[in-house]
XYZ file of C-alpha atoms in Angstrom:
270
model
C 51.575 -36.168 5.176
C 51.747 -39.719 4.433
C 49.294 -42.723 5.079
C 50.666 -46.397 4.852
C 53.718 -45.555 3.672
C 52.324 -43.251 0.920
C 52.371 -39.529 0.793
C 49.195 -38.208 0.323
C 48.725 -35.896 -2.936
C 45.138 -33.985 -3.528
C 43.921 -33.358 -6.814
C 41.392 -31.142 -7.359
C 38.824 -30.927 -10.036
C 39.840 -28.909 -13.716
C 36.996 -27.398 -13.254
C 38.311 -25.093 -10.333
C 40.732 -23.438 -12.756
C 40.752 -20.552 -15.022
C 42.670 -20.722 -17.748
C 43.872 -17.909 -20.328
C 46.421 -16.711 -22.271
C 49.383 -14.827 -22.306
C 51.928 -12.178 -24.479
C 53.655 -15.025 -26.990
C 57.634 -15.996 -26.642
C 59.664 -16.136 -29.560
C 60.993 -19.629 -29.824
C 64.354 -19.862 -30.277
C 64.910 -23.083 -32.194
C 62.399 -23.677 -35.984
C 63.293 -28.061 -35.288
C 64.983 -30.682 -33.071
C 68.138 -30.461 -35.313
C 68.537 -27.065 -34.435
C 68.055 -27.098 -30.923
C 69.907 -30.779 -30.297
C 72.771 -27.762 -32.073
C 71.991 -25.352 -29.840
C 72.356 -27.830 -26.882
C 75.561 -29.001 -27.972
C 77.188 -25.660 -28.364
C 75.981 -24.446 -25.128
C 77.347 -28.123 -23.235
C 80.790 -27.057 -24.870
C 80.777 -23.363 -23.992
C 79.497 -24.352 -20.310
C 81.924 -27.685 -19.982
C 79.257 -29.528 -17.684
C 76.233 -31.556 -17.859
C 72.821 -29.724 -18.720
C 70.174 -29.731 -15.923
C 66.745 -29.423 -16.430
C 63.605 -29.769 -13.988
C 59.841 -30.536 -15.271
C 56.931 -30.044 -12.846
C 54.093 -32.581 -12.733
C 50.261 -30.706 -12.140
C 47.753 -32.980 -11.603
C 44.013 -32.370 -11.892
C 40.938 -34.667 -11.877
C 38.406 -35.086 -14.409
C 35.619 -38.189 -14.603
C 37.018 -39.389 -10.978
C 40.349 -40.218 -12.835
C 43.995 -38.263 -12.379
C 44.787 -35.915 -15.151
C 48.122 -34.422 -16.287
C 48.351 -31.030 -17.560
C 50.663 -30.814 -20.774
C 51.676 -28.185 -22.928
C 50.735 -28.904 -26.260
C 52.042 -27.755 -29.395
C 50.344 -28.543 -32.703
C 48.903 -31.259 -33.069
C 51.508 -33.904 -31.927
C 54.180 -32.127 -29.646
C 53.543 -32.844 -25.777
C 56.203 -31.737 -22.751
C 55.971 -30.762 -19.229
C 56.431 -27.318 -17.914
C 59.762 -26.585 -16.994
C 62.846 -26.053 -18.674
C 66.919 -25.564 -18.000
C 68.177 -24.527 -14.902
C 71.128 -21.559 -14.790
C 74.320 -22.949 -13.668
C 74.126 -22.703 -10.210
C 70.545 -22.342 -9.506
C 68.929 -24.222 -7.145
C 66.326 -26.553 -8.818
C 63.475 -25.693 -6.954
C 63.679 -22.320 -7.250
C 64.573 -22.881 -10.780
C 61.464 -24.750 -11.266
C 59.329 -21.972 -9.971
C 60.976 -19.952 -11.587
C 59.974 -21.661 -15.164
C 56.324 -22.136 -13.797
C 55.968 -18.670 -12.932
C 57.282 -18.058 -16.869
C 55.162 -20.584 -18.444
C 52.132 -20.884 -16.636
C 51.349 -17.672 -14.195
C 49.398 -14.425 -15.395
C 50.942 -11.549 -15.521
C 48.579 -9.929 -13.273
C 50.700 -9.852 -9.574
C 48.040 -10.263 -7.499
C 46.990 -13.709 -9.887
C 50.446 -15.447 -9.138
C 50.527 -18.502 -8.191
C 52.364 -19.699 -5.104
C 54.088 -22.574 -6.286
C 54.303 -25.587 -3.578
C 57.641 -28.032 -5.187
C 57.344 -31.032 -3.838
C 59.293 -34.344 -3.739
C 61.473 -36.011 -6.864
C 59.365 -38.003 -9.035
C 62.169 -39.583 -11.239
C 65.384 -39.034 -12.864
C 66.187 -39.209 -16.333
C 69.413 -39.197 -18.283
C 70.310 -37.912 -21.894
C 73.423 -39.727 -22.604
C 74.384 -37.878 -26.188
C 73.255 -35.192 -27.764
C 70.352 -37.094 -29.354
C 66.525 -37.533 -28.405
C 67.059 -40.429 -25.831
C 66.523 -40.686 -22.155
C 67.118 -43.467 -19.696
C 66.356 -43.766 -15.854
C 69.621 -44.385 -15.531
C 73.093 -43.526 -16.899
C 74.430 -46.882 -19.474
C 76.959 -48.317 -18.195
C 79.298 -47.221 -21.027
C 78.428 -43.708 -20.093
C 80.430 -41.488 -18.240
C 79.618 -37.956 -18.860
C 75.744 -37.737 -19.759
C 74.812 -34.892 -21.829
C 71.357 -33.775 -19.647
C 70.168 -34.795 -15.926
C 65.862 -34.426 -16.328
C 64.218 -34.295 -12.899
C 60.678 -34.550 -12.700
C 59.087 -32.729 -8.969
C 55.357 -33.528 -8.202
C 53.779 -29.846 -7.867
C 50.445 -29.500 -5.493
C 48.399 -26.926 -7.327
C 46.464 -24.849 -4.907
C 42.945 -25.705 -4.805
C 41.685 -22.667 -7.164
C 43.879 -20.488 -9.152
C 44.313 -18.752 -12.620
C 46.947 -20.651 -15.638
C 47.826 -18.626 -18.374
C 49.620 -19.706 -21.340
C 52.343 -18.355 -23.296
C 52.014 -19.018 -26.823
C 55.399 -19.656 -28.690
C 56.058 -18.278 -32.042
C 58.666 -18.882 -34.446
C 60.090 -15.220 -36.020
C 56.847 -13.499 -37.408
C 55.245 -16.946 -38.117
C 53.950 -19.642 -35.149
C 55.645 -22.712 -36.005
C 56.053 -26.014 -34.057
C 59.322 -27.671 -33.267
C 59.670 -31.287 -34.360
C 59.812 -34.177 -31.463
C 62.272 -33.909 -28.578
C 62.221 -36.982 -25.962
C 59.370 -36.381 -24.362
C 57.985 -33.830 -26.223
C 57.497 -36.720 -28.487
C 54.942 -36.913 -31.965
C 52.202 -37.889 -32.123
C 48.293 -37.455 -32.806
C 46.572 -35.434 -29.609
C 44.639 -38.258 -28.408
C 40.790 -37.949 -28.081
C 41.049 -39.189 -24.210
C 42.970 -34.995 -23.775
C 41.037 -32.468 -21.919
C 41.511 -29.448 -23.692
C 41.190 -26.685 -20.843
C 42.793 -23.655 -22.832
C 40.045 -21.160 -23.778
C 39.108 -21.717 -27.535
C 40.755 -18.321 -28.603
C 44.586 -19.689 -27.738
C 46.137 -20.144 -31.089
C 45.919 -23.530 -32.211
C 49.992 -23.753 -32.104
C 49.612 -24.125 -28.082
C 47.567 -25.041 -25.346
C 47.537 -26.371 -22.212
C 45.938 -30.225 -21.975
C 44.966 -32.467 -19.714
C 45.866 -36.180 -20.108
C 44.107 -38.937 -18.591
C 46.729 -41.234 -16.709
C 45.507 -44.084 -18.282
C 46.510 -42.463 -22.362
C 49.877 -41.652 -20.816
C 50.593 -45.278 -19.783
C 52.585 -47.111 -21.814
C 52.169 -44.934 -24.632
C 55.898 -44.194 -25.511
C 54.967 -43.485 -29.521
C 52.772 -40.544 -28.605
C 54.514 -39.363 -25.284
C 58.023 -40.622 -25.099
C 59.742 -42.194 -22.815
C 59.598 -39.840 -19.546
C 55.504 -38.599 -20.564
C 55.054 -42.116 -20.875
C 56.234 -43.664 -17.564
C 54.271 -40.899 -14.966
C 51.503 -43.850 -14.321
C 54.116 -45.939 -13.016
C 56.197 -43.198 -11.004
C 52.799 -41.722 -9.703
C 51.635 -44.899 -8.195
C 53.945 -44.134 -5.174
C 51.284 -41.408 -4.239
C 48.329 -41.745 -2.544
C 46.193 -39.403 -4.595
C 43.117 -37.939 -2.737
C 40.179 -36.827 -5.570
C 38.840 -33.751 -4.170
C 35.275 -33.249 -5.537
C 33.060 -29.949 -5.560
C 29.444 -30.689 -4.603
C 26.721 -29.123 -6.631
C 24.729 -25.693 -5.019
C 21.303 -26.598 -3.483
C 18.607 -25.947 -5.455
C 16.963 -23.193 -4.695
C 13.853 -22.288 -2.340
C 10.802 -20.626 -3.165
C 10.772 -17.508 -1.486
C 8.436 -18.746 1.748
C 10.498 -21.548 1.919
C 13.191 -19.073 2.560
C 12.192 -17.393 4.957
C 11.071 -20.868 7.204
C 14.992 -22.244 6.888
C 16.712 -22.311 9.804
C 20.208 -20.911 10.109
C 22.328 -23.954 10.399
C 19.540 -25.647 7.914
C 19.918 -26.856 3.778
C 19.736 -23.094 2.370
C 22.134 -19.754 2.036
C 23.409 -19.994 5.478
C 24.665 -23.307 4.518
C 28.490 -23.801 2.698
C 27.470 -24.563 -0.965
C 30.774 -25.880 -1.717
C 32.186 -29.062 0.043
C 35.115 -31.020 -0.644
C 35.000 -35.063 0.357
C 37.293 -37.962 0.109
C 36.208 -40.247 -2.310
């Protein structure tokens, strides 16, 4: 649905979610050196271009957009998603990685996924940190294609993290892009219960700490503000119960009246 030329996004409250935890992944690569090594191998073994897809969740907090991150340590930031398999279809891929990173493990938890439209494309031209919007002009076979897909999270469900470990010890890889360094800035809602290991959790980032803010984010983190103003985004807001009635009170309410036969819960435009 779009209004004015906008398509319209809703964002719910952060509130609405639960949020746990998960059976940890061994990570594969200790720093950036040795996964920029890994990469490289696998572009020569493969012969082709890397592609990768990155979701984009959105909740509100405050009356102000939020993006959920996965943090590592104190200074590593990316977006869920990951590399596609040669030949899968992105979107699928992308759920795919969600379901991996972010759903419980409980079946009847998982989440339905709903990919939506491209975001923005981003470019690694060598086998380096760097990405571009666009491919240099002196570039003719970039190393990685980055696409970033809005997600619409359904209006309540349950996140659950996977925490990453490195061999028998949790260690955090260095910087990568946009999983750039940087101190976790106070403006992040922390929503991961406080028993997930300190290596990871899942954050939410006010729009307005992302913008701009290549040091901390990097360069794709960084420019969401920008490629999210091309959405209308409709705040969804959770009104508070009634208070309750004494009991004679109770018992005078009417049916359709301001008591328990009433919807507690209402969602409003803002």
């Amino acid at each position: 649905m779009a209004a004015g030329g906008q398509p319209v996004f809703n964002v719910y409250p952060a509130g609405n979610y639960t949020f746990g935890t998960k059976e940890p992944k061994l990570e594969k690569d200790a720093n950036v050196n040795d996964r920029l090594a890994r990469f490289k191998a696998n572009y020569e073994r493969e012969g082709g271009m890397r592609r990768s897809v990155d979701a984009v969740l959105l909740v509100q907090e405050h009356n102000h957009p939020h993006v959920l991150l996965l943090q590592l340590g104190q200074s590593f930031f990316r977006l869920p998603g990951g590399r596609l398999r040669p030949g899968e279809d992105e979107v699928e891929g992308l759920r795919r990685k969600l379901t991996n990173r972010l759903a419980p493990t409980n079946q009847a938890l998982q989440v339905a996924w709903d990919v939506g439209e491209v975001l923005g494309v981003f470019y690694r031209p060598n086998f380096d940190t760097m990405f571009y919007p666009y491919v240099p002009a002196h570039i003719t076979r970039p190393k990685e294609c980055r696409k970033l897909f809005v997600v619409q999270l359904p209006e309540r469900c349950v996140l659950a993290v996977r925490v990453g470990v490195v061999g028998d010890k949790k260690k955090v890889p260095e910087a990568e892009g946009t999983e750039t360094a940087g101190g976790a800035g106070k403006a992040g809602l922390s929503v991961s219960p406080g028993e997930v290991p300190k290596n990871m959790k899942l954050v939410a980032v006010p729009i307005f700490e992302l913008y701009d803010n290549v040091p901390r984010y990097g360069p794709i983190i960084s420019s969401l503000p920008a490629v999210l103003s091309r959405l209308r985004l409709n705040l969804q807001f959770v009104l508070p119960p009634p208070p309750a009635l004494p009991p004679q009170q109770q018992q005078q309410q009417q049916p359709n009246g301001y008591g328990q036969h009433q919807q507690q819960e209402q969602h409003y435009p803002p």
